[in-house]
PDB file of C-alpha atoms in Angstrom:
ATOM      1  CA  ALA Z   1       6.618  16.502 -10.196  1.00  0.00           C
ATOM      2  CA  VAL Z   2       9.032  14.135  -8.403  1.00  0.00           C
ATOM      3  CA  GLY Z   3      12.147  12.185  -9.370  1.00  0.00           C
ATOM      4  CA  GLN Z   4      15.713  11.165  -8.752  1.00  0.00           C
ATOM      5  CA  SER Z   5      17.741  12.247  -5.685  1.00  0.00           C
ATOM      6  CA  GLY Z   6      14.688  13.540  -3.826  1.00  0.00           C
ATOM      7  CA  THR Z   7      13.778  16.037  -6.547  1.00  0.00           C
ATOM      8  CA  ILE Z   8      10.447  17.838  -6.135  1.00  0.00           C
ATOM      9  CA  LEU Z   9       9.306  20.582  -8.511  1.00  0.00           C
ATOM     10  CA  THR Z  10       6.069  22.582  -8.300  1.00  0.00           C
ATOM     11  CA  SER Z  11       4.253  24.866 -10.711  1.00  0.00           C
ATOM     12  CA  SER Z  12       1.251  27.142 -10.155  1.00  0.00           C
ATOM     13  CA  ASP Z  13       0.897  28.485 -13.711  1.00  0.00           C
ATOM     14  CA  GLY Z  14      -0.120  25.465 -15.744  1.00  0.00           C
ATOM     15  CA  GLY Z  15       3.279  23.799 -15.840  1.00  0.00           C
ATOM     16  CA  THR Z  16       5.197  26.649 -17.499  1.00  0.00           C
ATOM     17  CA  THR Z  17       7.374  27.860 -14.607  1.00  0.00           C
ATOM     18  CA  TRP Z  18       8.750  25.318 -12.131  1.00  0.00           C
ATOM     19  CA  THR Z  19      10.292  25.804  -8.676  1.00  0.00           C
ATOM     20  CA  ALA Z  20      12.546  23.279  -6.928  1.00  0.00           C
ATOM     21  CA  ARG Z  21      11.481  22.394  -3.383  1.00  0.00           C
ATOM     22  CA  THR Z  22      13.527  20.960  -0.525  1.00  0.00           C
ATOM     23  CA  SER Z  23      12.373  17.390   0.053  1.00  0.00           C
ATOM     24  CA  GLY Z  24      14.765  16.544   2.878  1.00  0.00           C
ATOM     25  CA  THR Z  25      15.776  13.260   1.224  1.00  0.00           C
ATOM     26  CA  THR Z  26      18.146  11.998  -1.448  1.00  0.00           C
ATOM     27  CA  ALA Z  27      15.969   8.946  -2.146  1.00  0.00           C
ATOM     28  CA  THR Z  28      14.546   8.554  -5.643  1.00  0.00           C
ATOM     29  CA  LEU Z  29      10.860   9.528  -5.603  1.00  0.00           C
ATOM     30  CA  SER Z  30       8.626   7.484  -7.893  1.00  0.00           C
ATOM     31  CA  GLU Z  31       5.135   8.958  -7.756  1.00  0.00           C
ATOM     32  CA  VAL Z  32       3.043  11.735  -6.218  1.00  0.00           C
ATOM     33  CA  THR Z  33      -0.668  12.095  -5.443  1.00  0.00           C
ATOM     34  CA  TYR Z  34      -3.054  14.472  -3.706  1.00  0.00           C
ATOM     35  CA  GLY Z  35      -5.922  13.795  -1.314  1.00  0.00           C
ATOM     36  CA  ASN Z  36      -7.349  14.794   2.061  1.00  0.00           C
ATOM     37  CA  SER Z  37      -5.690  18.248   1.673  1.00  0.00           C
ATOM     38  CA  THR Z  38      -2.308  16.503   1.460  1.00  0.00           C
ATOM     39  CA  PHE Z  39       0.318  16.025  -1.232  1.00  0.00           C
ATOM     40  CA  MET Z  40       2.135  12.704  -0.901  1.00  0.00           C
ATOM     41  CA  ALA Z  41       5.275  11.420  -2.623  1.00  0.00           C
ATOM     42  CA  VAL Z  42       6.686   7.898  -2.291  1.00  0.00           C
ATOM     43  CA  GLY Z  43       9.930   6.282  -3.322  1.00  0.00           C
ATOM     44  CA  GLN Z  44      13.099   4.406  -2.543  1.00  0.00           C
ATOM     45  CA  SER Z  45      13.587   2.412   0.688  1.00  0.00           C
ATOM     46  CA  GLY Z  46      10.081   3.038   2.007  1.00  0.00           C
ATOM     47  CA  THR Z  47      10.281   6.814   1.675  1.00  0.00           C
ATOM     48  CA  ILE Z  48       6.957   8.612   2.196  1.00  0.00           C
ATOM     49  CA  LEU Z  49       6.784  12.432   2.165  1.00  0.00           C
ATOM     50  CA  THR Z  50       3.747  14.608   2.875  1.00  0.00           C
ATOM     51  CA  SER Z  51       2.996  18.283   2.400  1.00  0.00           C
ATOM     52  CA  SER Z  52      -0.054  20.501   2.862  1.00  0.00           C
ATOM     53  CA  ASP Z  53       1.136  23.081   0.319  1.00  0.00           C
ATOM     54  CA  GLY Z  54       3.678  21.340  -1.959  1.00  0.00           C
ATOM     55  CA  THR Z  55       6.405  23.594  -0.585  1.00  0.00           C
ATOM     56  CA  THR Z  56       7.290  22.268   2.872  1.00  0.00           C
ATOM     57  CA  TRP Z  57       7.659  18.492   3.100  1.00  0.00           C
ATOM     58  CA  THR Z  58       7.712  16.095   6.066  1.00  0.00           C
ATOM     59  CA  ASN Z  59       9.324  12.645   5.933  1.00  0.00           C
ATOM     60  CA  ARG Z  60       6.911   9.937   7.128  1.00  0.00           C
ATOM     61  CA  ARG Z  61       9.246   7.007   6.490  1.00  0.00           C
ATOM     62  CA  ASP Z  62       8.772   4.301   9.138  1.00  0.00           C
ATOM     63  CA  THR Z  63      11.351   1.517   9.011  1.00  0.00           C
ATOM     64  CA  SER Z  64       9.225  -0.581  11.366  1.00  0.00           C
ATOM     65  CA  VAL Z  65       6.590  -0.779   8.605  1.00  0.00           C
ATOM     66  CA  THR Z  66       8.782  -1.176   5.497  1.00  0.00           C
ATOM     67  CA  THR Z  67      12.124  -0.395   3.911  1.00  0.00           C
ATOM     68  CA  GLU Z  68      11.040  -1.711   0.503  1.00  0.00           C
ATOM     69  CA  ASP Z  69      10.988   0.573  -2.539  1.00  0.00           C
ATOM     70  CA  LEU Z  70       7.603   2.183  -3.174  1.00  0.00           C
ATOM     71  CA  TYR Z  71       6.554   2.895  -6.761  1.00  0.00           C
ATOM     72  CA  GLY Z  72       2.901   3.987  -6.768  1.00  0.00           C
ATOM     73  CA  VAL Z  73       0.475   5.905  -4.566  1.00  0.00           C
ATOM     74  CA  THR Z  74      -3.130   7.064  -4.786  1.00  0.00           C
ATOM     75  CA  TYR Z  75      -5.905   8.452  -2.596  1.00  0.00           C
ATOM     76  CA  ALA Z  76      -9.627   7.687  -2.641  1.00  0.00           C
ATOM     77  CA  ASN Z  77     -12.525   6.927  -0.341  1.00  0.00           C
ATOM     78  CA  GLY Z  78     -10.712   8.330   2.709  1.00  0.00           C
ATOM     79  CA  THR Z  79      -7.663   6.093   2.234  1.00  0.00           C
ATOM     80  CA  PHE Z  80      -4.106   6.473   0.940  1.00  0.00           C
ATOM     81  CA  VAL Z  81      -2.691   3.330  -0.694  1.00  0.00           C
ATOM     82  CA  THR Z  82       0.934   2.886  -1.747  1.00  0.00           C
ATOM     83  CA  VAL Z  83       2.471  -0.138  -3.468  1.00  0.00           C
ATOM     84  CA  GLY Z  84       5.987  -1.290  -4.184  1.00  0.00           C
ATOM     85  CA  ASP Z  85       8.445  -4.137  -4.022  1.00  0.00           C
ATOM     86  CA  ASN Z  86       6.278  -7.005  -2.716  1.00  0.00           C
ATOM     87  CA  ILE Z  87       4.256  -4.698  -0.476  1.00  0.00           C
ATOM     88  CA  ILE Z  88       0.968  -2.817  -0.160  1.00  0.00           C
ATOM     89  CA  LEU Z  89       0.450  -0.176   2.540  1.00  0.00           C
ATOM     90  CA  SER Z  90      -2.651   1.799   3.466  1.00  0.00           C
ATOM     91  CA  SER Z  91      -3.293   4.816   5.695  1.00  0.00           C
ATOM     92  CA  SER Z  92      -6.256   6.991   6.616  1.00  0.00           C
ATOM     93  CA  ASP Z  93      -4.133  10.047   7.459  1.00  0.00           C
ATOM     94  CA  GLY Z  94      -0.868   9.644   5.510  1.00  0.00           C
ATOM     95  CA  THR Z  95       1.093   9.419   8.764  1.00  0.00           C
ATOM     96  CA  THR Z  96       0.369   6.009  10.266  1.00  0.00           C
ATOM     97  CA  TRP Z  97       0.681   3.115   7.815  1.00  0.00           C
ATOM     98  CA  THR Z  98      -0.374  -0.520   7.919  1.00  0.00           C
ATOM     99  CA  SER Z  99       1.077  -3.301   5.770  1.00  0.00           C
ATOM    100  CA  ARG Z 100      -1.590  -5.305   3.954  1.00  0.00           C
ATOM    101  CA  THR Z 101      -1.238  -8.946   3.024  1.00  0.00           C
ATOM    102  CA  SER Z 102      -1.468  -9.414  -0.712  1.00  0.00           C
ATOM    103  CA  VAL Z 103      -2.069 -12.693  -2.487  1.00  0.00           C
ATOM    104  CA  SER Z 104       0.961 -12.227  -4.714  1.00  0.00           C
ATOM    105  CA  GLY Z 105       4.652 -11.827  -3.993  1.00  0.00           C
ATOM    106  CA  ASP Z 106       5.283  -9.741  -7.074  1.00  0.00           C
ATOM    107  CA  LEU Z 107       6.542  -6.214  -7.436  1.00  0.00           C
ATOM    108  CA  PHE Z 108       3.709  -3.694  -7.869  1.00  0.00           C
ATOM    109  CA  ASN Z 109       4.331  -0.743 -10.159  1.00  0.00           C
ATOM    110  CA  THR Z 110       1.314   1.442  -9.516  1.00  0.00           C
ATOM    111  CA  VAL Z 111      -2.139   1.672  -7.961  1.00  0.00           C
ATOM    112  CA  ASN Z 112      -5.219   3.625  -8.974  1.00  0.00           C
ATOM    113  CA  TYR Z 113      -8.897   3.929  -8.023  1.00  0.00           C
ATOM    114  CA  GLY Z 114     -12.050   3.821 -10.095  1.00  0.00           C
ATOM    115  CA  ASN Z 115     -15.645   2.659  -9.881  1.00  0.00           C
ATOM    116  CA  GLY Z 116     -15.334   2.031  -6.134  1.00  0.00           C
ATOM    117  CA  THR Z 117     -12.229  -0.137  -6.415  1.00  0.00           C
ATOM    118  CA  PHE Z 118      -8.484   0.182  -5.867  1.00  0.00           C
ATOM    119  CA  VAL Z 119      -6.493  -1.626  -8.587  1.00  0.00           C
ATOM    120  CA  ALA Z 120      -2.781  -2.454  -8.231  1.00  0.00           C
ATOM    121  CA  VAL Z 121      -0.767  -3.831 -11.161  1.00  0.00           C
ATOM    122  CA  GLY Z 122       2.749  -5.164 -11.517  1.00  0.00           C
ATOM    123  CA  GLN Z 123       5.184  -7.867 -12.427  1.00  0.00           C
ATOM    124  CA  SER Z 124       4.185 -11.087 -14.255  1.00  0.00           C
ATOM    125  CA  GLY Z 125       0.758  -9.767 -15.236  1.00  0.00           C
ATOM    126  CA  THR Z 126      -0.346  -9.299 -11.631  1.00  0.00           C
ATOM    127  CA  ILE Z 127      -3.602  -7.430 -11.002  1.00  0.00           C
ATOM    128  CA  LEU Z 128      -4.963  -7.033  -7.474  1.00  0.00           C
ATOM    129  CA  THR Z 129      -8.235  -5.334  -6.509  1.00  0.00           C
ATOM    130  CA  SER Z 130      -9.661  -4.005  -3.257  1.00  0.00           C
ATOM    131  CA  SER Z 131     -12.801  -2.092  -2.300  1.00  0.00           C
ATOM    132  CA  ASP Z 132     -11.264  -0.634   0.869  1.00  0.00           C
ATOM    133  CA  GLY Z 133      -7.464  -0.759   0.443  1.00  0.00           C
ATOM    134  CA  THR Z 134      -7.279  -3.385   3.187  1.00  0.00           C
ATOM    135  CA  THR Z 135      -8.376  -6.725   1.709  1.00  0.00           C
ATOM    136  CA  TRP Z 136      -6.977  -7.559  -1.730  1.00  0.00           C
ATOM    137  CA  THR Z 137      -8.025 -10.127  -4.330  1.00  0.00           C
ATOM    138  CA  GLU Z 138      -5.956 -11.367  -7.253  1.00  0.00           C
ATOM    139  CA  GLN Z 139      -7.567 -11.232 -10.704  1.00  0.00           C
ATOM    140  CA  THR Z 140      -6.674 -13.328 -13.748  1.00  0.00           C
ATOM    141  CA  SER Z 141      -5.131 -10.978 -16.306  1.00  0.00           C
ATOM    142  CA  GLY Z 142      -4.357 -13.609 -18.937  1.00  0.00           C
ATOM    143  CA  THR Z 143      -0.816 -12.319 -19.446  1.00  0.00           C
ATOM    144  CA  THR Z 144       2.635 -12.577 -17.897  1.00  0.00           C
ATOM    145  CA  ASN Z 145       3.705  -9.186 -19.257  1.00  0.00           C
ATOM    146  CA  TRP Z 146       4.943  -6.609 -16.794  1.00  0.00           C
ATOM    147  CA  LEU Z 147       1.986  -4.269 -16.104  1.00  0.00           C
ATOM    148  CA  ILE Z 148       2.967  -0.661 -15.418  1.00  0.00           C
ATOM    149  CA  GLY Z 149      -0.034   1.704 -15.629  1.00  0.00           C
ATOM    150  CA  VAL Z 150      -3.760   1.582 -14.810  1.00  0.00           C
ATOM    151  CA  THR Z 151      -6.659   4.022 -15.104  1.00  0.00           C
ATOM    152  CA  TYR Z 152     -10.466   4.065 -15.161  1.00  0.00           C
ATOM    153  CA  GLY Z 153     -12.844   5.869 -17.507  1.00  0.00           C
ATOM    154  CA  ASN Z 154     -15.817   5.381 -19.802  1.00  0.00           C
ATOM    155  CA  HIS Z 155     -17.029   2.457 -17.650  1.00  0.00           C
ATOM    156  CA  ARG Z 156     -13.845   0.426 -18.041  1.00  0.00           C
ATOM    157  CA  PHE Z 157     -10.383  -0.097 -16.615  1.00  0.00           C
ATOM    158  CA  VAL Z 158      -7.376   0.163 -18.927  1.00  0.00           C
ATOM    159  CA  VAL Z 159      -4.002  -1.357 -17.998  1.00  0.00           C
ATOM    160  CA  VAL Z 160      -0.792  -0.934 -20.030  1.00  0.00           C
ATOM    161  CA  GLY Z 161       2.634  -2.508 -19.825  1.00  0.00           C
ATOM    162  CA  SER Z 162       5.643  -4.138 -21.404  1.00  0.00           C
ATOM    163  CA  ALA Z 163       5.833  -4.979 -25.114  1.00  0.00           C
ATOM    164  CA  GLY Z 164       3.053  -2.460 -25.715  1.00  0.00           C
ATOM    165  CA  ILE Z 165       0.310  -4.569 -24.128  1.00  0.00           C
ATOM    166  CA  ILE Z 166      -3.080  -2.976 -23.415  1.00  0.00           C
ATOM    167  CA  LEU Z 167      -5.697  -4.713 -21.245  1.00  0.00           C
ATOM    168  CA  THR Z 168      -9.293  -3.558 -20.810  1.00  0.00           C
ATOM    169  CA  SER Z 169     -12.055  -4.714 -18.498  1.00  0.00           C
ATOM    170  CA  SER Z 170     -15.486  -3.487 -17.451  1.00  0.00           C
ATOM    171  CA  ASP Z 171     -15.803  -5.835 -14.461  1.00  0.00           C
ATOM    172  CA  LEU Z 172     -12.179  -6.509 -13.343  1.00  0.00           C
ATOM    173  CA  SER Z 173     -12.633 -10.273 -13.744  1.00  0.00           C
ATOM    174  CA  THR Z 174     -12.573 -10.602 -17.542  1.00  0.00           C
ATOM    175  CA  TRP Z 175      -9.724  -8.876 -19.389  1.00  0.00           C
ATOM    176  CA  ASN Z 176      -9.334  -8.302 -23.111  1.00  0.00           C
ATOM    177  CA  SER Z 177      -5.774  -7.929 -24.378  1.00  0.00           C
ATOM    178  CA  MET Z 178      -4.228  -6.311 -27.436  1.00  0.00           C
ATOM    179  CA  TYR Z 179      -0.788  -5.127 -28.461  1.00  0.00           C
ATOM    180  CA  SER Z 180      -0.085  -1.627 -29.701  1.00  0.00           C
ATOM    181  CA  GLY Z 181       2.800  -2.863 -31.849  1.00  0.00           C
ATOM    182  CA  THR Z 182       5.249  -0.543 -30.162  1.00  0.00           C
ATOM    183  CA  THR Z 183       7.675  -0.358 -27.266  1.00  0.00           C
ATOM    184  CA  ASP Z 184       6.766  -0.583 -23.576  1.00  0.00           C
ATOM    185  CA  LEU Z 185       3.783   1.491 -22.443  1.00  0.00           C
ATOM    186  CA  ARG Z 186       4.394   2.984 -19.013  1.00  0.00           C
ATOM    187  CA  GLY Z 187       1.559   5.354 -18.156  1.00  0.00           C
ATOM    188  CA  VAL Z 188      -2.129   5.795 -18.905  1.00  0.00           C
ATOM    189  CA  SER Z 189      -4.756   8.394 -17.998  1.00  0.00           C
ATOM    190  CA  TYR Z 190      -8.343   9.326 -18.833  1.00  0.00           C
ATOM    191  CA  GLY Z 191     -10.148  12.628 -19.304  1.00  0.00           C
ATOM    192  CA  ASP Z 192     -12.497  14.446 -21.664  1.00  0.00           C
ATOM    193  CA  ASN Z 193     -13.746  11.122 -23.078  1.00  0.00           C
ATOM    194  CA  THR Z 194     -10.199  10.152 -24.061  1.00  0.00           C
ATOM    195  CA  PHE Z 195      -7.678   7.568 -22.874  1.00  0.00           C
ATOM    196  CA  VAL Z 196      -4.017   8.549 -23.325  1.00  0.00           C
ATOM    197  CA  THR Z 197      -1.133   6.107 -22.910  1.00  0.00           C
ATOM    198  CA  VAL Z 198       2.574   6.915 -23.191  1.00  0.00           C
ATOM    199  CA  GLY Z 199       5.818   4.942 -23.354  1.00  0.00           C
ATOM    200  CA  GLY Z 200       9.294   4.566 -24.769  1.00  0.00           C
ATOM    201  CA  ASN Z 201      10.722   6.588 -27.646  1.00  0.00           C
ATOM    202  CA  GLY Z 202       8.139   9.363 -27.340  1.00  0.00           C
ATOM    203  CA  THR Z 203       5.198   7.003 -27.868  1.00  0.00           C
ATOM    204  CA  ILE Z 204       1.699   8.435 -27.372  1.00  0.00           C
ATOM    205  CA  PHE Z 205      -1.559   6.649 -28.212  1.00  0.00           C
ATOM    206  CA  THR Z 206      -5.116   7.897 -27.712  1.00  0.00           C
ATOM    207  CA  SER Z 207      -8.480   6.125 -27.658  1.00  0.00           C
ATOM    208  CA  HIS Z 208     -12.093   6.989 -26.884  1.00  0.00           C
ATOM    209  CA  ASP Z 209     -13.213   3.453 -26.070  1.00  0.00           C
ATOM    210  CA  GLY Z 210     -10.025   1.643 -24.988  1.00  0.00           C
ATOM    211  CA  ALA Z 211     -10.331  -0.708 -27.975  1.00  0.00           C
ATOM    212  CA  ASP Z 212      -9.247   1.355 -30.990  1.00  0.00           C
ATOM    213  CA  TRP Z 213      -6.035   3.323 -30.514  1.00  0.00           C
ATOM    214  CA  SER Z 214      -4.393   6.018 -32.652  1.00  0.00           C
ATOM    215  CA  SER Z 215      -0.701   6.944 -32.621  1.00  0.00           C
ATOM    216  CA  ARG Z 216       0.075  10.609 -31.979  1.00  0.00           C
ATOM    217  CA  THR Z 217       3.199  12.632 -32.760  1.00  0.00           C
ATOM    218  CA  SER Z 218       4.964  13.740 -29.585  1.00  0.00           C
ATOM    219  CA  GLY Z 219       7.879  15.561 -31.218  1.00  0.00           C
ATOM    220  CA  THR Z 220      10.437  13.724 -29.084  1.00  0.00           C
ATOM    221  CA  SER Z 221      12.223  10.375 -28.972  1.00  0.00           C
ATOM    222  CA  GLN Z 222      12.654  10.533 -25.187  1.00  0.00           C
ATOM    223  CA  HIS Z 223      10.917   7.979 -22.968  1.00  0.00           C
ATOM    224  CA  PHE Z 224       7.644   8.907 -21.249  1.00  0.00           C
ATOM    225  CA  ASN Z 225       6.959   7.318 -17.859  1.00  0.00           C
ATOM    226  CA  ARG Z 226       3.677   8.903 -16.749  1.00  0.00           C
ATOM    227  CA  VAL Z 227       0.742  10.913 -18.045  1.00  0.00           C
ATOM    228  CA  THR Z 228      -2.064  12.618 -16.135  1.00  0.00           C
ATOM    229  CA  ARG Z 229      -4.857  15.089 -16.759  1.00  0.00           C
ATOM    230  CA  GLY Z 230      -5.924  18.209 -14.882  1.00  0.00           C
ATOM    231  CA  ASN Z 231      -7.365  21.625 -15.679  1.00  0.00           C
ATOM    232  CA  ASP Z 232      -8.351  20.440 -19.193  1.00  0.00           C
ATOM    233  CA  THR Z 233      -4.757  19.458 -20.052  1.00  0.00           C
ATOM    234  CA  PHE Z 234      -2.868  16.172 -20.429  1.00  0.00           C
ATOM    235  CA  VAL Z 235       0.763  16.309 -19.210  1.00  0.00           C
ATOM    236  CA  ALA Z 236       3.310  13.551 -19.988  1.00  0.00           C
ATOM    237  CA  VAL Z 237       6.711  13.331 -18.270  1.00  0.00           C
ATOM    238  CA  GLY Z 238       9.725  11.057 -18.548  1.00  0.00           C
ATOM    239  CA  LEU Z 239      13.429  10.657 -19.108  1.00  0.00           C
TER     240      LEU Z 239
END
């Protein structure tokens, strides 16, 4: 788990007991991923941190590549991809990064991978796709809402964002939109034949098909920013 002022916490017992780790930075960290035997966290002012064990972290920030804020990161198909304020970067090793030219000047909130494709989403309804993390194509989302989360499951992509918007697509070119009738949705994940999306004021919705959604009781009015699934458990975190 990562956050403000360079905070990194790790847990080895299912998320019950957490230990603070020394990140070596005071930059706000936005997202963390794992791939190629490497943990990676990204954040403010182009900060990129890597670790082989989650305990000892190395700063990979390269001001010659970018000083823009980074908000999302993922790993797939032998490639790390991170996105942020008008920028997309890719790397095969997590150390050396290359800036990729996108077709949009918007801010990108997050990036994910599914069905052989990287998908980055962001401001003004922007959706970009790439098969290799290098060449990116803009898709028509049909909305100008701020898009914040993206996942893949059950043969479809699901994107969530501001004003409770939910977009679904099976081919990345045609998107169906609906509104959950709630506050902003900020994170979405898939596992065990279930989509889970979370947002402001403790909002949690679940769906098996991405079309019909059910509200769930979270027991809190705090804001959720992200949700993920691992070891047969969904975990949501936030403010």
